[in-house]
Coordinates of C-alpha atoms in Angstrom, one line a residue:
X1 CA 6.9 -3.3 -12.4
X2 CA 5.4 -5.4 -9.5
X3 CA 1.7 -4.6 -9.3
X4 CA 1.2 -6.9 -6.3
X5 CA 3.6 -4.9 -4.2
X6 CA 2.2 -1.6 -5.5
X7 CA -1.3 -2.9 -4.5
X8 CA -0.1 -3.6 -1.0
X9 CA 1.5 -0.2 -0.6
X10 CA -1.6 1.5 -1.9
X11 CA -3.7 -0.4 0.7
X12 CA -1.4 0.7 3.4
X13 CA -1.7 4.3 2.3
X14 CA -5.5 4.0 2.5
X15 CA -5.1 3.0 6.2
X16 CA -2.7 5.8 7.2
X17 CA -4.4 8.7 5.3
X18 CA -6.9 10.9 7.1
X19 CA -10.3 9.3 7.6
X20 CA -13.4 10.9 6.1
X21 CA -14.5 11.8 9.6
X22 CA -11.2 13.6 10.3
X23 CA -11.5 15.5 7.0
X24 CA -14.9 16.7 7.9
X25 CA -13.7 17.8 11.3
X26 CA -10.9 19.7 9.7
X27 CA -13.3 21.5 7.4
X28 CA -15.4 22.4 10.4
X29 CA -12.3 23.8 12.2
X30 CA -11.4 26.0 9.2
X31 CA -14.9 27.4 9.0
X32 CA -15.3 28.1 12.7
X33 CA -11.8 29.6 13.2
X34 CA -12.2 31.7 10.0
X35 CA -15.6 33.1 11.2
X36 CA -14.2 33.9 14.7
X37 CA -11.1 35.7 13.4
X38 CA -12.8 37.5 10.6
X39 CA -15.3 39.0 13.1
X40 CA -12.7 39.7 15.8
X41 CA -12.1 43.3 16.9
X42 CA -8.6 42.2 17.9
X43 CA -7.6 42.1 14.2
X44 CA -7.9 45.5 12.4
X45 CA -7.1 44.5 8.8
X46 CA -8.8 42.2 6.4
X47 CA -8.5 38.5 7.5
X48 CA -8.0 35.6 5.1
X49 CA -7.9 32.1 6.7
X50 CA -6.4 29.4 4.4
X51 CA -5.4 25.8 4.9
X52 CA -1.7 25.1 4.4
X53 CA 0.8 22.3 5.0
X54 CA 0.1 18.6 4.5
X55 CA -3.7 18.8 4.5
X56 CA -3.6 21.3 1.7
X57 CA -1.1 19.2 -0.2
X58 CA -3.0 16.0 0.2
X59 CA -0.2 14.3 2.1
X60 CA -1.7 14.4 5.6
X61 CA -1.6 11.2 7.6
X62 CA -3.1 10.0 10.9
X63 CA -1.0 10.7 14.0
X64 CA 1.1 7.6 14.9
X65 CA -0.4 7.1 18.3
X66 CA -3.8 8.6 17.7
X67 CA -7.2 7.1 16.9
X68 CA -8.7 6.4 13.5
X69 CA -10.2 9.9 13.2
X70 CA -7.3 12.0 14.6
X71 CA -5.4 14.6 12.7
X72 CA -2.6 17.3 12.9
X73 CA -3.3 20.2 10.6
X74 CA -2.1 23.8 9.9
X75 CA -4.0 26.8 8.9
X76 CA -2.7 30.3 8.2
X77 CA -4.3 33.6 9.2
X78 CA -3.2 36.4 6.8
X79 CA -4.0 39.8 8.3
X80 CA -3.5 42.8 5.9
X81 CA -2.0 46.1 7.1
X82 CA -0.3 44.9 10.4
X83 CA 3.4 45.6 10.0
X84 CA 4.4 44.6 13.5
X85 CA 5.1 40.8 13.8
X86 CA 4.9 40.8 17.6
X87 CA 1.6 42.7 17.6
X88 CA 0.1 40.5 14.9
X89 CA 1.1 37.3 16.6
X90 CA -0.4 38.3 20.0
X91 CA -3.5 39.7 18.3
X92 CA -4.3 36.4 16.8
X93 CA -3.7 34.7 20.1
X94 CA -6.0 37.1 21.9
X95 CA -8.7 36.6 19.3
X96 CA -8.6 32.9 19.8
X97 CA -8.8 33.4 23.6
X98 CA -12.0 35.4 23.1
X99 CA -13.7 32.0 22.4
X100 CA -14.2 29.9 25.6
X101 CA -13.6 26.6 23.7
X102 CA -10.4 27.7 22.1
X103 CA -9.2 29.4 25.2
X104 CA -9.3 26.1 27.1
X105 CA -7.4 24.3 24.3
X106 CA -4.8 27.0 23.5
X107 CA -1.2 25.8 24.3
X108 CA 1.8 28.0 25.1
X109 CA 3.1 30.1 22.2
X110 CA 5.2 28.4 19.6
X111 CA 7.8 30.3 17.5
X112 CA 5.5 30.6 14.5
X113 CA 2.1 29.3 15.6
X114 CA -0.6 29.0 18.2
X115 CA -1.7 25.4 18.8
X116 CA -5.2 24.2 19.7
X117 CA -4.9 20.8 21.4
X118 CA -7.6 18.2 21.2
X119 CA -7.6 14.6 22.4
X120 CA -5.2 12.9 19.9
X121 CA -5.3 15.9 17.5
X122 CA -4.1 19.5 17.2
X123 CA -4.6 22.5 15.0
X124 CA -1.7 24.9 14.4
X125 CA -2.8 28.5 13.6
X126 CA 0.0 30.4 11.9
X127 CA -0.4 34.2 11.9
X128 CA 1.0 36.1 8.9
X129 CA 1.0 39.4 7.2
X130 CA 0.4 40.2 3.6
X131 CA 3.1 41.0 1.0
X132 CA 3.6 41.2 -2.8
X133 CA 7.0 39.5 -2.7
X134 CA 5.7 36.1 -1.5
X135 CA 2.4 34.4 -0.5
X136 CA 2.7 35.8 3.0
X137 CA 4.9 36.9 5.8
X138 CA 4.8 34.5 8.7
X139 CA 5.6 35.8 12.2
X140 CA 8.7 34.2 13.8
X141 CA 9.6 34.5 17.5
X142 CA 13.4 35.0 17.6
X143 CA 13.7 35.3 21.4
X144 CA 11.6 36.6 24.3
X145 CA 10.0 39.8 23.1
X146 CA 11.7 39.8 19.7
X147 CA 9.8 38.9 16.6
X148 CA 10.4 39.1 12.8
X149 CA 8.5 38.5 9.6
X150 CA 9.7 35.7 7.2
X151 CA 8.6 35.2 3.7
X152 CA 6.7 32.0 2.9
X153 CA 5.0 30.7 -0.2
X154 CA 2.9 27.6 0.7
X155 CA 0.2 28.2 -1.9
X156 CA 2.7 28.7 -4.8
X157 CA 4.4 25.6 -3.5
X158 CA 1.2 23.7 -3.7
X159 CA 0.8 24.5 -7.4
X160 CA 4.4 23.3 -8.0
X161 CA 3.8 20.1 -6.0
X162 CA 0.6 19.3 -8.0
X163 CA 2.6 19.8 -11.3
X164 CA 5.3 17.4 -10.0
X165 CA 2.6 14.8 -9.2
X166 CA 1.4 15.0 -12.8
X167 CA -2.0 13.8 -11.8
X168 CA -0.8 10.2 -12.0
X169 CA -2.7 7.7 -9.9
X170 CA -2.0 4.0 -9.1
X171 CA -3.7 1.7 -11.4
X172 CA -6.0 -0.7 -9.6
X173 CA -6.8 -4.3 -10.7
X174 CA -10.4 -5.4 -10.9
X175 CA -11.5 -2.0 -12.0
X176 CA -9.4 -2.5 -15.2
X177 CA -7.8 0.9 -14.8
X178 CA -4.6 2.1 -16.4
X179 CA -2.6 4.9 -14.8
X180 CA -5.0 7.8 -14.7
X181 CA -4.1 11.3 -15.9
X182 CA -6.7 13.9 -15.0
X183 CA -7.7 17.0 -13.2
X184 CA -8.2 17.1 -9.5
X185 CA -11.5 19.0 -9.2
X186 CA -11.6 19.4 -5.5
X187 CA -8.0 19.6 -4.3
X188 CA -8.9 20.4 -0.7
X189 CA -11.2 17.3 -0.5
X190 CA -9.0 14.5 -1.8
X191 CA -11.0 11.4 -2.5
X192 CA -8.0 9.8 -4.4
X193 CA -4.3 10.5 -4.1
X194 CA -1.6 10.7 -6.7
X195 CA 1.3 8.3 -6.6
X196 CA 3.5 11.2 -5.5
X197 CA 1.1 12.0 -2.6
X198 CA 1.2 8.4 -1.5
X199 CA 5.0 8.2 -1.7
X200 CA 5.1 11.2 0.7
X201 CA 2.5 9.7 3.0
X202 CA 4.5 6.4 3.2
X203 CA 7.8 8.3 3.9
X204 CA 6.2 10.5 6.5
X205 CA 4.7 7.6 8.4
X206 CA 8.0 5.8 8.3
X207 CA 9.7 8.9 9.8
X208 CA 7.1 9.0 12.5
X209 CA 7.7 5.4 13.4
X210 CA 11.4 5.8 13.3
X211 CA 11.4 8.8 15.7
X212 CA 8.6 7.6 18.0
X213 CA 9.7 7.9 21.6
X214 CA 12.7 10.0 20.7
X215 CA 13.3 13.8 20.9
X216 CA 10.7 15.3 18.7
X217 CA 13.0 18.1 17.6
X218 CA 15.2 15.5 15.8
X219 CA 12.4 14.4 13.6
X220 CA 12.8 15.7 10.0
X221 CA 10.2 18.2 9.2
X222 CA 7.5 17.3 6.6
X223 CA 8.5 20.0 4.1
X224 CA 12.0 18.5 3.8
X225 CA 10.5 15.1 2.9
X226 CA 7.9 16.6 0.6
X227 CA 10.3 18.8 -1.4
X228 CA 12.9 16.0 -1.8
X229 CA 10.4 13.4 -2.7
X230 CA 8.7 15.7 -5.3
X231 CA 12.0 16.6 -6.9
X232 CA 13.1 12.9 -7.0
X233 CA 9.8 11.7 -8.4
X234 CA 10.0 11.0 -12.2
X235 CA 6.4 10.5 -13.2
X236 CA 6.3 6.7 -12.5
X237 CA 2.9 5.2 -12.9
X238 CA 3.5 2.4 -10.5
X239 CA 3.7 3.1 -6.7
X240 CA 6.4 0.5 -5.9
X241 CA 8.5 1.8 -8.8
X242 CA 8.0 5.4 -7.7
X243 CA 8.8 4.6 -4.0
X244 CA 12.0 2.8 -5.0
X245 CA 13.2 5.5 -7.3
X246 CA 12.5 8.3 -4.8
X247 CA 14.2 6.3 -2.0
X248 CA 17.5 5.9 -3.9
X249 CA 17.6 9.4 -5.2
X250 CA 16.4 11.5 -2.3
X251 CA 19.9 12.5 -1.2
X252 CA 20.7 13.6 -4.8
X253 CA 18.2 16.4 -4.5
X254 CA 20.0 18.2 -1.6
X255 CA 22.0 21.3 -2.6
X256 CA 25.5 22.0 -1.1
X257 CA 27.3 25.4 -1.1
X258 CA 31.0 25.9 -1.5
X259 CA 31.5 25.1 2.2
X260 CA 29.8 21.8 2.0
X261 CA 26.7 23.0 3.9
X262 CA 23.5 21.3 2.8
X263 CA 20.5 23.3 1.7
X264 CA 16.9 22.2 0.9
X265 CA 15.3 25.2 -0.7
X266 CA 11.6 25.9 -1.4
X267 CA 11.6 25.4 -5.2
X268 CA 9.3 28.4 -5.7
X269 CA 11.1 30.7 -3.2
X270 CA 14.8 30.2 -2.6
X271 CA 14.7 32.6 0.3
X272 CA 13.2 29.7 2.2
X273 CA 15.7 27.0 3.2
X274 CA 13.9 24.2 5.0
X275 CA 17.3 22.9 6.4
X276 CA 18.2 26.3 7.9
X277 CA 17.9 25.0 11.4
X278 CA 20.6 22.3 10.8
X279 CA 23.3 25.0 11.2
X280 CA 22.4 25.7 14.8
X281 CA 21.2 22.2 15.5
X282 CA 23.6 19.8 13.8
X283 CA 22.1 16.9 15.6
X284 CA 19.0 17.3 13.4
X285 CA 21.1 17.0 10.3
X286 CA 22.7 13.9 11.7
X287 CA 19.2 12.4 12.5
X288 CA 17.9 13.2 9.0
X289 CA 20.8 11.3 7.3
X290 CA 20.4 8.4 9.7
X291 CA 16.8 8.2 8.8
X292 CA 17.6 8.5 5.1
X293 CA 20.0 5.6 5.3
X294 CA 17.1 3.5 6.7
X295 CA 14.8 4.6 3.9
X296 CA 17.3 3.6 1.3
X297 CA 17.8 0.1 2.9
X298 CA 14.0 -0.5 3.3
X299 CA 12.6 0.9 0.1
X300 CA 15.6 1.0 -2.3
X301 CA 15.4 -2.7 -3.3
X302 CA 11.7 -3.5 -3.1
X303 CA 11.8 -5.6 -6.3
X304 CA 14.6 -7.8 -4.9
X305 CA 12.6 -8.6 -1.8
X306 CA 10.7 -11.9 -1.5
X307 CA 7.0 -11.6 -0.5
X308 CA 7.9 -12.6 3.1
X309 CA 10.8 -10.1 3.2
X310 CA 8.5 -7.4 1.8
X311 CA 5.8 -8.2 4.4
X312 CA 8.3 -8.3 7.3
X313 CA 9.8 -4.9 6.3
X314 CA 6.4 -3.3 6.0
X315 CA 5.3 -4.7 9.4
X316 CA 8.2 -2.9 11.1
X317 CA 7.3 0.4 9.7
X318 CA 3.5 0.3 9.4
X319 CA 2.3 -2.3 11.9
X320 CA 1.2 -5.9 11.7
X321 CA -2.5 -5.1 11.6
X322 CA -2.2 -2.8 8.6
X323 CA 0.0 -5.2 6.6
X324 CA -2.3 -8.2 7.3
X325 CA -5.3 -6.1 6.3
X326 CA -3.5 -5.1 3.0
X327 CA -2.6 -8.7 2.2
X328 CA -6.2 -9.8 3.0
X329 CA -7.4 -7.2 0.6
X330 CA -5.0 -8.5 -2.0
X331 CA -6.4 -12.1 -1.5
X332 CA -9.9 -10.8 -2.0
X333 CA -9.0 -9.0 -5.2
X334 CA -7.3 -12.1 -6.5
X335 CA -10.3 -14.2 -5.8
X336 CA -12.6 -11.7 -7.5
X337 CA -10.4 -11.5 -10.5
X338 CA -9.9 -15.2 -10.9
X339 CA -13.7 -15.7 -10.6
X340 CA -14.0 -13.3 -13.5
X341 CA -11.2 -14.9 -15.4
X342 CA -9.3 -11.6 -15.2
X343 CA -6.1 -12.7 -13.5
X344 CA -3.0 -12.8 -15.6
X345 CA -0.8 -15.6 -14.3
X346 CA 2.9 -15.1 -13.8
X347 CA 5.9 -16.7 -12.0
X348 CA 6.1 -14.2 -9.2
X349 CA 2.6 -12.9 -8.6
X350 CA -0.9 -12.7 -10.0
X351 CA -0.8 -9.0 -11.1
X352 CA 1.4 -9.4 -14.1
X353 CA 1.3 -8.3 -17.7
X354 CA 0.7 -11.1 -20.1
X355 CA -1.8 -13.1 -22.1
X356 CA -2.2 -16.2 -20.0
X357 CA -5.3 -15.9 -17.8
X358 CA -6.7 -18.0 -15.0
X359 CA -9.6 -20.3 -15.7
X360 CA -12.9 -18.9 -14.4
X361 CA -13.7 -20.4 -11.0
X362 CA -16.7 -20.1 -8.8
X363 CA -15.0 -21.1 -5.5
X364 CA -18.0 -23.4 -4.7
X365 CA -16.5 -26.8 -5.4
X366 CA -15.3 -26.5 -8.9
X367 CA -16.3 -25.5 -12.4
X368 CA -19.2 -27.0 -14.2

């Protein structure tokens, strides 16, 4: 265990997670869009608007090239009784167009969603029908004029993901906390993130950095990263340990059929294969494994890295400003702990287990 490196990683997570302002804006979007669609005469059935994706899982991060308060989020609009995927998809689009603000921000139709574009941020609205066989039936545009329903279970997946996270949080020095096991009372308003959530955030940001400026279609989708990380996570109560373990065992979580074709199934609905697009787009599979090789090299041997090597590697992926800020925060914590005689001294760093503590210091010219 290396609590110093875990502390640095935790501080980086705090800088890449959604800001409180962004979270508040997201909630406002949910409420406004839900009110609009629930009252729209374009939708004839009961309407249920729910968050899904990374925001609902607590793994959302800030856009790579956006501002401090930017965000990319998904919400689903489940309409009961509409059995025509094409009609349902277009009805939701028409309902959004009834609002002047949304009409001006609405982008060309995607295969499975309508996108509302903001400066540095966007909201994907995913139309879906209801079913008893899964959480919902999302609409999927196959080709011009041709649509289908596809089963999807994001809410059941969320329950599975939370169980995989085991409500384990990174212990923080100064506050004298051990790893915390507890209930998340407000899962859609995360004030604190489990170690698993932070591992996913770190991996997603690294992916974004890796594919910045490249063909966006090559970028591995977030659900692939989330599923593999959750299955690789073994309940570690230390962030650096968890990240290393996940990094070196991610590829072991991929399933292969008798033909050697890789599959990454939704663990709660095997009808969903998040790697299904790799068959028709093999370049995406190649890009994923190239990225995975980099993850293994960067995070697979964290404990063997010197402090300088660790800092340099993090700078490449998360930016110099974030890394400097994280190390500055580490210095402040060390100073506070030493002044309170709470720092356990070791050979490689200050956050080590042991019984030898620093002498209390006031940092004003010496002890009296």
